mmCIF file of C-alpha atoms and ligand atoms in Angstrom:
data_model
loop_
_atom_site.group_PDB
_atom_site.id
_atom_site.type_symbol
_atom_site.label_atom_id
_atom_site.label_comp_id
_atom_site.label_asym_id
_atom_site.label_seq_id
_atom_site.Cartn_x
_atom_site.Cartn_y
_atom_site.Cartn_z
ATOM 1 C CA MET V 51 51.235 -25.018 -28.973
ATOM 2 C CA THR V 52 53.910 -23.666 -30.642
ATOM 3 C CA ASN V 53 56.641 -22.507 -28.726
ATOM 4 C CA GLN V 54 56.621 -19.372 -30.511
ATOM 5 C CA VAL V 55 53.821 -18.130 -29.168
ATOM 6 C CA ASP V 56 53.495 -17.825 -24.656
ATOM 7 C CA ASN V 57 50.729 -20.275 -23.298
ATOM 8 C CA ARG V 58 50.155 -17.748 -19.805
ATOM 9 C CA LYS V 59 49.448 -14.538 -22.427
ATOM 10 C CA VAL V 60 46.014 -13.620 -23.918
ATOM 11 C CA ALA V 61 45.497 -10.485 -25.973
ATOM 12 C CA VAL V 62 42.452 -8.405 -26.479
ATOM 13 C CA VAL V 63 42.114 -6.327 -29.414
ATOM 14 C CA GLY V 64 39.156 -3.868 -28.984
ATOM 15 C CA CYS V 65 38.158 -2.974 -25.912
ATOM 16 C CA GLY V 66 34.655 -1.347 -25.527
ATOM 17 C CA PHE V 67 32.085 -2.852 -23.594
ATOM 18 C CA VAL V 68 32.732 -6.958 -24.585
ATOM 19 C CA GLY V 69 36.821 -6.604 -24.757
ATOM 20 C CA SER V 70 36.720 -5.051 -21.396
ATOM 21 C CA SER V 71 34.373 -7.164 -19.834
ATOM 22 C CA SER V 72 36.500 -10.279 -21.824
ATOM 23 C CA ALA V 73 39.580 -8.597 -19.756
ATOM 24 C CA PHE V 74 37.965 -8.392 -16.602
ATOM 25 C CA ALA V 75 36.667 -11.912 -16.892
ATOM 26 C CA LEU V 76 39.857 -13.554 -18.244
ATOM 27 C CA MET V 77 41.585 -11.665 -15.256
ATOM 28 C CA GLN V 78 39.209 -13.504 -12.650
ATOM 29 C CA SER V 79 40.249 -16.884 -14.423
ATOM 30 C CA GLY V 80 43.615 -17.599 -13.093
ATOM 31 C CA LEU V 81 44.226 -19.363 -16.927
ATOM 32 C CA PHE V 82 46.714 -16.430 -17.765
ATOM 33 C CA SER V 83 49.643 -14.025 -16.237
ATOM 34 C CA GLU V 84 49.393 -11.587 -18.929
ATOM 35 C CA ILE V 85 46.661 -9.721 -20.607
ATOM 36 C CA ALA V 86 47.919 -6.900 -23.462
ATOM 37 C CA LEU V 87 44.933 -4.707 -24.246
ATOM 38 C CA VAL V 88 44.916 -3.448 -27.738
ATOM 39 C CA ASP V 89 42.724 -0.592 -29.084
ATOM 40 C CA VAL V 90 42.613 2.293 -32.007
ATOM 41 C CA ASN V 91 41.960 4.453 -28.878
ATOM 42 C CA ARG V 92 44.965 4.153 -27.081
ATOM 43 C CA GLU V 93 43.509 6.177 -24.049
ATOM 44 C CA LYS V 94 40.695 3.581 -23.827
ATOM 45 C CA ALA V 95 43.350 0.294 -23.173
ATOM 46 C CA GLU V 96 45.121 2.256 -20.443
ATOM 47 C CA GLY V 97 42.133 3.183 -18.542
ATOM 48 C CA GLU V 98 40.720 -0.511 -18.573
ATOM 49 C CA ALA V 99 44.163 -1.986 -17.932
ATOM 50 C CA LEU V 100 44.145 0.102 -14.880
ATOM 51 C CA ASP V 101 41.161 -0.368 -13.788
ATOM 52 C CA ILE V 102 41.163 -4.417 -14.419
ATOM 53 C CA SER V 103 44.461 -4.897 -12.694
ATOM 54 C CA HIS V 104 42.853 -2.874 -9.585
ATOM 55 C CA GLY V 105 41.287 -5.883 -9.089
ATOM 56 C CA VAL V 106 44.489 -8.271 -9.231
ATOM 57 C CA PRO V 107 45.127 -8.212 -5.828
ATOM 58 C CA PHE V 108 41.448 -9.860 -5.351
ATOM 59 C CA VAL V 109 42.461 -12.777 -7.333
ATOM 60 C CA GLY V 110 46.020 -13.928 -8.302
ATOM 61 C CA GLN V 111 48.829 -12.509 -9.875
ATOM 62 C CA VAL V 112 48.479 -11.298 -13.447
ATOM 63 C CA LYS V 113 49.627 -8.122 -15.491
ATOM 64 C CA VAL V 114 46.994 -6.313 -17.447
ATOM 65 C CA TYR V 115 48.679 -3.583 -19.435
ATOM 66 C CA ALA V 116 47.480 -1.549 -22.902
ATOM 67 C CA ALA V 117 49.912 -2.579 -25.852
ATOM 68 C CA ASP V 118 50.484 -2.227 -29.556
ATOM 69 C CA TYR V 119 50.256 -5.215 -31.807
ATOM 70 C CA ASP V 120 54.689 -5.075 -31.162
ATOM 71 C CA ASP V 121 53.820 -6.243 -28.065
ATOM 72 C CA ILE V 122 51.482 -9.216 -28.431
ATOM 73 C CA MET V 123 52.823 -11.710 -30.959
ATOM 74 C CA ASP V 124 53.882 -14.010 -28.452
ATOM 75 C CA ALA V 125 50.446 -14.035 -27.086
ATOM 76 C CA ALA V 126 48.978 -17.915 -27.291
ATOM 77 C CA ILE V 127 45.481 -16.083 -27.680
ATOM 78 C CA VAL V 128 44.541 -12.971 -29.646
ATOM 79 C CA VAL V 129 40.542 -12.404 -28.782
ATOM 80 C CA VAL V 130 39.283 -9.891 -31.638
ATOM 81 C CA THR V 131 36.394 -7.665 -30.114
ATOM 82 C CA ALA V 132 37.227 -4.251 -31.716
ATOM 83 C CA GLY V 133 34.220 -3.007 -34.398
ATOM 84 C CA THR V 134 31.003 -0.944 -34.110
ATOM 85 C CA ALA V 135 28.252 -2.636 -31.778
ATOM 86 C CA GLN V 136 24.680 -3.708 -32.856
ATOM 87 C CA LYS V 137 22.311 -0.565 -32.390
ATOM 88 C CA PRO V 138 18.254 -0.937 -31.598
ATOM 89 C CA GLY V 139 17.149 -2.439 -34.569
ATOM 90 C CA GLU V 140 20.021 -3.615 -36.598
ATOM 91 C CA THR V 141 20.723 -7.432 -37.455
ATOM 92 C CA ARG V 142 24.146 -8.461 -37.336
ATOM 93 C CA LEU V 143 24.451 -8.633 -40.741
ATOM 94 C CA ASP V 144 23.543 -5.211 -41.094
ATOM 95 C CA LEU V 145 27.240 -4.780 -39.529
ATOM 96 C CA VAL V 146 29.102 -6.176 -42.012
ATOM 97 C CA ASN V 147 30.906 -3.589 -44.291
ATOM 98 C CA LYS V 148 31.576 -1.430 -40.976
ATOM 99 C CA ASN V 149 33.272 -4.057 -39.518
ATOM 100 C CA ILE V 150 35.246 -5.580 -42.171
ATOM 101 C CA ARG V 151 36.387 -2.339 -42.936
ATOM 102 C CA ILE V 152 37.875 -2.134 -38.821
ATOM 103 C CA PHE V 153 39.283 -5.533 -39.727
ATOM 104 C CA GLN V 154 41.208 -4.486 -43.081
ATOM 105 C CA SER V 155 43.213 -2.385 -40.835
ATOM 106 C CA ILE V 156 43.694 -5.148 -37.948
ATOM 107 C CA LEU V 157 44.038 -8.544 -39.441
ATOM 108 C CA PRO V 158 47.085 -7.459 -41.655
ATOM 109 C CA GLU V 159 49.404 -6.636 -38.442
ATOM 110 C CA PHE V 160 49.011 -10.260 -37.864
ATOM 111 C CA LYS V 161 50.200 -11.442 -41.292
ATOM 112 C CA LYS V 162 52.978 -8.869 -41.079
ATOM 113 C CA ARG V 163 54.492 -10.429 -38.044
ATOM 114 C CA ASN V 164 53.998 -14.290 -38.602
ATOM 115 C CA TYR V 165 51.632 -14.546 -36.065
ATOM 116 C CA LYS V 166 51.850 -18.176 -34.495
ATOM 117 C CA GLY V 167 48.802 -18.019 -31.924
ATOM 118 C CA ILE V 168 45.260 -18.586 -32.550
ATOM 119 C CA LEU V 169 42.628 -15.558 -33.052
ATOM 120 C CA LEU V 170 39.056 -15.703 -31.408
ATOM 121 C CA VAL V 171 37.164 -13.626 -33.599
ATOM 122 C CA VAL V 172 34.104 -12.078 -31.279
ATOM 123 C CA SER V 173 33.186 -8.791 -34.049
ATOM 124 C CA ASN V 174 30.061 -9.534 -35.183
ATOM 125 C CA PRO V 175 28.603 -10.551 -37.367
ATOM 126 C CA VAL V 176 30.714 -13.443 -36.197
ATOM 127 C CA ASP V 177 30.516 -15.919 -38.348
ATOM 128 C CA ILE V 178 31.320 -13.266 -41.473
ATOM 129 C CA LEU V 179 33.766 -11.744 -39.699
ATOM 130 C CA THR V 180 36.256 -14.980 -38.675
ATOM 131 C CA LEU V 181 35.949 -15.778 -42.851
ATOM 132 C CA ALA V 182 37.157 -11.996 -43.142
ATOM 133 C CA ALA V 183 39.655 -12.976 -40.529
ATOM 134 C CA LEU V 184 40.649 -15.930 -42.044
ATOM 135 C CA LYS V 185 41.501 -14.250 -45.319
ATOM 136 C CA LEU V 186 42.792 -10.918 -44.378
ATOM 137 C CA SER V 187 45.362 -12.837 -41.518
ATOM 138 C CA GLY V 188 46.756 -15.595 -43.462
ATOM 139 C CA LEU V 189 46.656 -17.848 -40.801
ATOM 140 C CA PRO V 190 46.069 -21.889 -40.745
ATOM 141 C CA GLU V 191 41.969 -22.585 -40.547
ATOM 142 C CA GLN V 192 42.333 -23.683 -37.467
ATOM 143 C CA ARG V 193 43.816 -21.318 -35.794
ATOM 144 C CA VAL V 194 41.282 -18.839 -36.694
ATOM 145 C CA ILE V 195 38.108 -19.803 -34.545
ATOM 146 C CA GLY V 196 35.100 -17.567 -34.095
ATOM 147 C CA SER V 197 33.265 -17.677 -30.879
ATOM 148 C CA GLY V 198 30.255 -18.209 -32.868
ATOM 149 C CA THR V 199 27.106 -19.968 -30.902
ATOM 150 C CA VAL V 200 28.930 -20.537 -27.410
ATOM 151 C CA LEU V 201 26.833 -17.865 -26.189
ATOM 152 C CA ASP V 202 23.632 -18.803 -27.660
ATOM 153 C CA THR V 203 23.840 -22.273 -26.868
ATOM 154 C CA ALA V 204 24.634 -20.943 -22.763
ATOM 155 C CA ARG V 205 21.560 -19.132 -23.148
ATOM 156 C CA LEU V 206 19.500 -21.660 -24.410
ATOM 157 C CA LYS V 207 21.171 -24.251 -21.310
ATOM 158 C CA THR V 208 20.282 -21.148 -19.472
ATOM 159 C CA ALA V 209 16.484 -21.430 -20.771
ATOM 160 C CA LEU V 210 15.810 -24.841 -20.728
ATOM 161 C CA GLY V 211 17.369 -25.250 -17.419
ATOM 162 C CA GLU V 212 14.801 -22.555 -15.651
ATOM 163 C CA HIS V 213 12.132 -24.479 -17.782
ATOM 164 C CA LEU V 214 13.117 -27.576 -16.509
ATOM 165 C CA ASP V 215 14.467 -26.565 -13.032
ATOM 166 C CA VAL V 216 17.768 -28.544 -13.529
ATOM 167 C CA ASP V 217 21.336 -26.968 -13.677
ATOM 168 C CA SER V 218 21.914 -26.098 -16.497
ATOM 169 C CA ARG V 219 25.192 -27.808 -16.965
ATOM 170 C CA SER V 220 23.626 -30.977 -17.227
ATOM 171 C CA VAL V 221 21.785 -29.678 -20.284
ATOM 172 C CA HIS V 222 23.171 -31.489 -23.591
ATOM 173 C CA SER V 223 22.384 -29.201 -26.962
ATOM 174 C CA PHE V 224 23.597 -27.368 -29.107
ATOM 175 C CA ILE V 225 22.925 -24.183 -31.519
ATOM 176 C CA ILE V 226 24.453 -24.217 -34.902
ATOM 177 C CA GLY V 227 24.514 -22.321 -37.786
ATOM 178 C CA GLU V 228 25.010 -18.370 -37.822
ATOM 179 C CA HIS V 229 25.448 -16.760 -34.735
ATOM 180 C CA GLY V 230 21.907 -14.676 -35.882
ATOM 181 C CA ASP V 231 19.086 -14.790 -37.426
ATOM 182 C CA SER V 232 19.146 -17.923 -39.043
ATOM 183 C CA GLU V 233 20.474 -19.758 -35.924
ATOM 184 C CA MET V 234 18.657 -23.169 -34.873
ATOM 185 C CA VAL V 235 18.977 -25.218 -32.124
ATOM 186 C CA ALA V 236 19.603 -29.097 -32.591
ATOM 187 C CA TRP V 237 16.412 -30.406 -30.856
ATOM 188 C CA SER V 238 16.609 -33.969 -31.645
ATOM 189 C CA SER V 239 19.930 -34.471 -30.586
ATOM 190 C CA THR V 240 18.937 -32.639 -27.159
ATOM 191 C CA ASN V 241 19.125 -34.683 -23.564
ATOM 192 C CA VAL V 242 19.304 -34.200 -20.133
ATOM 193 C CA SER V 243 22.339 -36.617 -19.058
ATOM 194 C CA GLY V 244 21.407 -38.811 -21.754
ATOM 195 C CA ILE V 245 17.574 -38.588 -21.387
ATOM 196 C CA PRO V 246 16.327 -37.858 -24.361
ATOM 197 C CA LEU V 247 14.930 -33.805 -23.957
ATOM 198 C CA ASN V 248 11.257 -35.278 -23.988
ATOM 199 C CA ASP V 249 11.212 -37.636 -21.566
ATOM 200 C CA PHE V 250 12.701 -35.437 -19.189
ATOM 201 C CA CYS V 251 9.803 -32.334 -19.746
ATOM 202 C CA GLU V 252 7.454 -35.215 -19.313
ATOM 203 C CA MET V 253 9.331 -36.225 -15.801
ATOM 204 C CA ARG V 254 9.267 -32.921 -14.608
ATOM 205 C CA GLY V 255 5.581 -32.289 -15.869
ATOM 206 C CA HIS V 256 5.581 -30.181 -18.917
ATOM 207 C CA PHE V 257 3.983 -31.854 -22.103
ATOM 208 C CA ALA V 258 3.177 -29.044 -24.801
ATOM 209 C CA HIS V 259 6.836 -30.096 -26.489
ATOM 210 C CA ASP V 260 6.198 -28.153 -29.701
ATOM 211 C CA GLU V 261 4.931 -25.090 -27.993
ATOM 212 C CA ALA V 262 7.800 -24.977 -25.345
ATOM 213 C CA MET V 263 10.748 -25.596 -27.629
ATOM 214 C CA ASP V 264 9.202 -22.862 -30.414
ATOM 215 C CA ARG V 265 9.328 -20.310 -27.567
ATOM 216 C CA ILE V 266 12.501 -21.415 -26.192
ATOM 217 C CA ALA V 267 14.393 -21.274 -29.228
ATOM 218 C CA ASP V 268 12.304 -17.749 -30.195
ATOM 219 C CA GLU V 269 13.880 -16.374 -26.847
ATOM 220 C CA VAL V 270 17.346 -17.259 -27.211
ATOM 221 C CA ARG V 271 17.211 -15.827 -30.851
ATOM 222 C CA ASN V 272 16.378 -12.297 -29.683
ATOM 223 C CA SER V 273 17.643 -12.246 -26.411
ATOM 224 C CA ALA V 274 20.463 -10.101 -27.565
ATOM 225 C CA TYR V 275 17.316 -7.509 -28.934
ATOM 226 C CA GLU V 276 16.132 -7.852 -26.153
ATOM 227 C CA ILE V 277 19.310 -7.196 -24.007
ATOM 228 C CA ILE V 278 20.217 -4.483 -26.414
ATOM 229 C CA ALA V 279 16.763 -2.397 -26.320
ATOM 230 C CA LYS V 280 17.003 -2.552 -22.891
ATOM 231 C CA LYS V 281 20.731 -1.697 -21.846
ATOM 232 C CA HIS V 282 22.607 -0.847 -25.410
ATOM 233 C CA ALA V 283 24.913 -4.052 -25.510
ATOM 234 C CA THR V 284 25.630 -7.459 -24.375
ATOM 235 C CA TYR V 285 28.992 -8.234 -22.816
ATOM 236 C CA TYR V 286 28.352 -10.192 -19.529
ATOM 237 C CA GLY V 287 27.509 -13.651 -21.237
ATOM 238 C CA ILE V 288 29.810 -13.122 -24.088
ATOM 239 C CA ALA V 289 33.316 -12.742 -21.734
ATOM 240 C CA MET V 290 31.973 -15.954 -20.077
ATOM 241 C CA SER V 291 32.259 -17.573 -23.459
ATOM 242 C CA VAL V 292 35.695 -16.295 -24.282
ATOM 243 C CA VAL V 293 36.971 -17.560 -21.043
ATOM 244 C CA ARG V 294 35.518 -20.752 -21.864
ATOM 245 C CA ILE V 295 36.618 -20.922 -25.539
ATOM 246 C CA CYS V 296 40.376 -19.648 -24.115
ATOM 247 C CA LYS V 297 40.507 -22.051 -20.583
ATOM 248 C CA ALA V 298 39.903 -25.093 -23.525
ATOM 249 C CA ILE V 299 42.498 -24.190 -26.118
ATOM 250 C CA VAL V 300 45.349 -23.156 -23.080
ATOM 251 C CA MET V 301 44.548 -25.909 -21.042
ATOM 252 C CA ASN V 302 44.503 -28.056 -24.378
ATOM 253 C CA GLU V 303 41.037 -29.753 -23.239
ATOM 254 C CA ARG V 304 39.649 -31.257 -26.294
ATOM 255 C CA SER V 305 36.318 -29.637 -25.325
ATOM 256 C CA ILE V 306 33.636 -29.900 -27.782
ATOM 257 C CA LEU V 307 32.266 -26.501 -28.660
ATOM 258 C CA PRO V 308 29.950 -24.870 -31.121
ATOM 259 C CA VAL V 309 32.865 -22.329 -32.167
ATOM 260 C CA SER V 310 32.582 -20.905 -35.959
ATOM 261 C CA THR V 311 35.126 -22.692 -38.346
ATOM 262 C CA MET V 312 35.186 -22.750 -41.979
ATOM 263 C CA MET V 313 33.372 -25.887 -43.674
ATOM 264 C CA HIS V 314 34.579 -28.308 -46.133
ATOM 265 C CA GLY V 315 31.491 -30.448 -47.246
ATOM 266 C CA GLU V 316 30.582 -31.275 -43.749
ATOM 267 C CA TYR V 317 26.535 -31.651 -43.930
ATOM 268 C CA GLY V 318 27.046 -30.324 -47.621
ATOM 269 C CA ILE V 319 28.001 -27.121 -46.453
ATOM 270 C CA GLU V 320 31.327 -25.466 -48.150
ATOM 271 C CA GLY V 321 33.373 -22.103 -48.328
ATOM 272 C CA ILE V 322 32.078 -20.128 -45.202
ATOM 273 C CA CYS V 323 32.134 -20.173 -41.714
ATOM 274 C CA LEU V 324 29.541 -21.238 -39.244
ATOM 275 C CA SER V 325 29.396 -23.220 -35.948
ATOM 276 C CA MET V 326 29.255 -26.772 -35.858
ATOM 277 C CA PRO V 327 30.545 -28.669 -32.601
ATOM 278 C CA VAL V 328 33.885 -29.341 -33.318
ATOM 279 C CA ILE V 329 37.126 -30.119 -30.738
ATOM 280 C CA VAL V 330 38.707 -26.920 -29.666
ATOM 281 C CA GLY V 331 42.210 -27.754 -28.059
ATOM 282 C CA GLU V 332 45.625 -26.273 -28.161
ATOM 283 C CA GLU V 333 46.025 -26.598 -31.895
ATOM 284 C CA GLY V 334 42.861 -24.611 -32.251
ATOM 285 C CA VAL V 335 40.337 -26.552 -34.007
ATOM 286 C CA SER V 336 40.292 -29.938 -35.135
ATOM 287 C CA VAL V 337 37.725 -32.472 -35.961
ATOM 288 C CA HIS V 338 34.345 -31.713 -36.670
ATOM 289 C CA VAL V 339 31.858 -33.700 -34.680
ATOM 290 C CA PRO V 340 28.979 -35.093 -36.289
ATOM 291 C CA LEU V 341 25.832 -34.157 -34.988
ATOM 292 C CA VAL V 342 22.955 -36.829 -35.784
ATOM 293 C CA LEU V 343 20.033 -34.078 -37.334
ATOM 294 C CA ASN V 344 16.461 -34.761 -38.598
ATOM 295 C CA GLU V 345 15.773 -34.024 -41.906
ATOM 296 C CA GLU V 346 14.199 -30.701 -41.066
ATOM 297 C CA GLU V 347 17.462 -30.007 -38.729
ATOM 298 C CA ARG V 348 19.455 -30.181 -41.865
ATOM 299 C CA GLU V 349 17.405 -28.350 -44.065
ATOM 300 C CA SER V 350 17.201 -25.050 -42.097
ATOM 301 C CA LEU V 351 21.697 -26.107 -41.641
ATOM 302 C CA LEU V 352 21.278 -25.616 -45.135
ATOM 303 C CA ALA V 353 19.193 -22.026 -44.831
ATOM 304 C CA SER V 354 21.492 -20.839 -42.328
ATOM 305 C CA ALA V 355 24.778 -21.859 -44.230
ATOM 306 C CA LYS V 356 22.931 -20.258 -47.423
ATOM 307 C CA ALA V 357 22.284 -16.945 -45.855
ATOM 308 C CA LEU V 358 25.733 -16.739 -44.651
ATOM 309 C CA LYS V 359 27.175 -17.107 -48.213
ATOM 310 C CA ASP V 360 24.916 -14.719 -49.685
ATOM 311 C CA VAL V 361 26.444 -12.027 -47.401
ATOM 312 C CA ALA V 362 29.804 -13.052 -47.799
ATOM 313 C CA GLN V 363 29.204 -12.964 -51.429
ATOM 314 C CA SER V 364 28.209 -9.662 -51.128
ATOM 315 C CA ALA V 365 30.953 -8.395 -49.128
ATOM 316 C CA GLY V 366 33.425 -9.962 -51.856
ATOM 317 C CA LEU V 367 34.793 -12.406 -49.815
HETATM 318 P P1 NAD H 494 32.231 -0.988 -28.425
HETATM 319 O O1 NAD H 494 31.751 0.064 -29.340
HETATM 320 O O2 NAD H 494 31.929 -0.653 -26.718
HETATM 321 O O3 NAD H 494 33.670 -0.670 -28.605
HETATM 322 C C1 NAD H 494 34.462 -1.411 -29.436
HETATM 323 C C2 NAD H 494 35.789 -1.426 -29.679
HETATM 324 O O4 NAD H 494 36.274 -1.587 -30.602
HETATM 325 C C3 NAD H 494 36.086 0.359 -29.010
HETATM 326 O O5 NAD H 494 37.144 0.381 -27.717
HETATM 327 C C4 NAD H 494 36.700 0.532 -30.553
HETATM 328 O O6 NAD H 494 37.449 2.185 -29.727
HETATM 329 C C5 NAD H 494 37.584 -0.636 -31.037
HETATM 330 N N1 NAD H 494 37.742 -0.069 -32.338
HETATM 331 C C6 NAD H 494 37.050 0.166 -33.631
HETATM 332 N N2 NAD H 494 37.994 -0.143 -34.221
HETATM 333 C C7 NAD H 494 39.370 -0.388 -34.342
HETATM 334 C C8 NAD H 494 40.323 -0.916 -34.568
HETATM 335 N N3 NAD H 494 40.784 -0.491 -36.110
HETATM 336 N N4 NAD H 494 41.688 -1.324 -33.596
HETATM 337 C C9 NAD H 494 41.592 -1.310 -32.452
HETATM 338 N N5 NAD H 494 40.375 -1.466 -31.663
HETATM 339 C C10 NAD H 494 39.269 -0.971 -32.813
HETATM 340 O O7 NAD H 494 31.367 -2.492 -29.031
HETATM 341 P P2 NAD H 494 31.360 -3.445 -28.249
HETATM 342 O O8 NAD H 494 29.930 -3.454 -27.502
HETATM 343 O O9 NAD H 494 31.863 -3.975 -27.340
HETATM 344 O O10 NAD H 494 30.725 -4.601 -29.140
HETATM 345 C C11 NAD H 494 32.267 -5.032 -29.926
HETATM 346 C C12 NAD H 494 31.866 -5.865 -31.080
HETATM 347 O O11 NAD H 494 31.574 -7.407 -30.728
HETATM 348 C C13 NAD H 494 30.536 -6.148 -31.825
HETATM 349 O O12 NAD H 494 30.515 -5.860 -32.996
HETATM 350 C C14 NAD H 494 29.087 -6.245 -31.215
HETATM 351 O O13 NAD H 494 28.590 -6.844 -31.866
HETATM 352 C C15 NAD H 494 30.528 -8.115 -30.910
HETATM 353 N N6 NAD H 494 29.300 -8.781 -29.932
HETATM 354 C C16 NAD H 494 29.880 -10.403 -30.362
HETATM 355 C C17 NAD H 494 28.557 -11.245 -29.375
HETATM 356 C C18 NAD H 494 29.026 -12.413 -29.864
HETATM 357 O O14 NAD H 494 27.967 -13.408 -29.011
HETATM 358 N N7 NAD H 494 29.922 -13.077 -30.928
HETATM 359 C C19 NAD H 494 28.370 -10.514 -28.455
HETATM 360 C C20 NAD H 494 28.274 -9.492 -27.853
HETATM 361 C C21 NAD H 494 28.828 -8.449 -28.800
#
């Protein structure tokens, strides 16, 4: 990590449901000694900072405060959650133009101040906004990361863990592509502690593989819609995903996570951001880890990439 940023400091831009839940989870993580909150609505940032800071005596020392852009340029990571949230029935891609305009007011602040840390984009549609952040911030590609399908992959592991009655951490699988409707499960490489998925299913008495996997993939793909229909926003799962990614960065874990990053011909995809497993550490993202895909999966991934490319082009990115 460059010595121009403080590895114990994180900032969150946008303190709505997702930003405040992320700050709350980050406060409890013990990873940081400073958490700075920025919002266009300064009072909202101040209120959230006060509320979250009252939990500090139960955890361990960390300063949580409302801030401006000048205060956060030494943060190792800036988590960007500013934006309009998805309304019931609205797709993530519907949000694109509204949230690009919001990003046009935020990201140049980092460019102006020559920010040296890592931007973690969470606002939706996350793949398009990661691309927008890359262009608007002027930061190198390895330091602009979208939370991508880290959350979707956690949802998948939860569902598979329940289906198989096994610890979800023993399930190894990735959701790849868009964080959204065209995302897909890399089923052919899915395993449970090294045991191929279908073998493990049979060990647990499940034999209708295709039916079960289709149902689980649909459930995962639609879970944000279901939560939004029931409680208007999703925030706890994404908050934990933010902590997971921040931990990989500041602890230089070199973890393999399906975050959204710029593609340069990997799997035949070029010039857009989407999620594939990559190594995440203190420099941001590095090597794409080659995932073995069968022909059908490869085609679905290319279709997901095309859907994103069409949106990026129509948004002028
Ligand atoms: P929200 O409406 O509760 O909060 C948005 C916040 O952004 C508000 O506090 C608002 O004042 C602030 N904001 C707006 N414009 C700003 C600007 N120019 N500068 C600074 N702050 C600004 O919304 P939410 O539920 O917190 O969702 C935030 C975003 O996160 C949405 O785009 C949502 O779709 C996305 N999201 C992403 C994931 C994921 O997995 N990537 C999951 C859930 C939600």
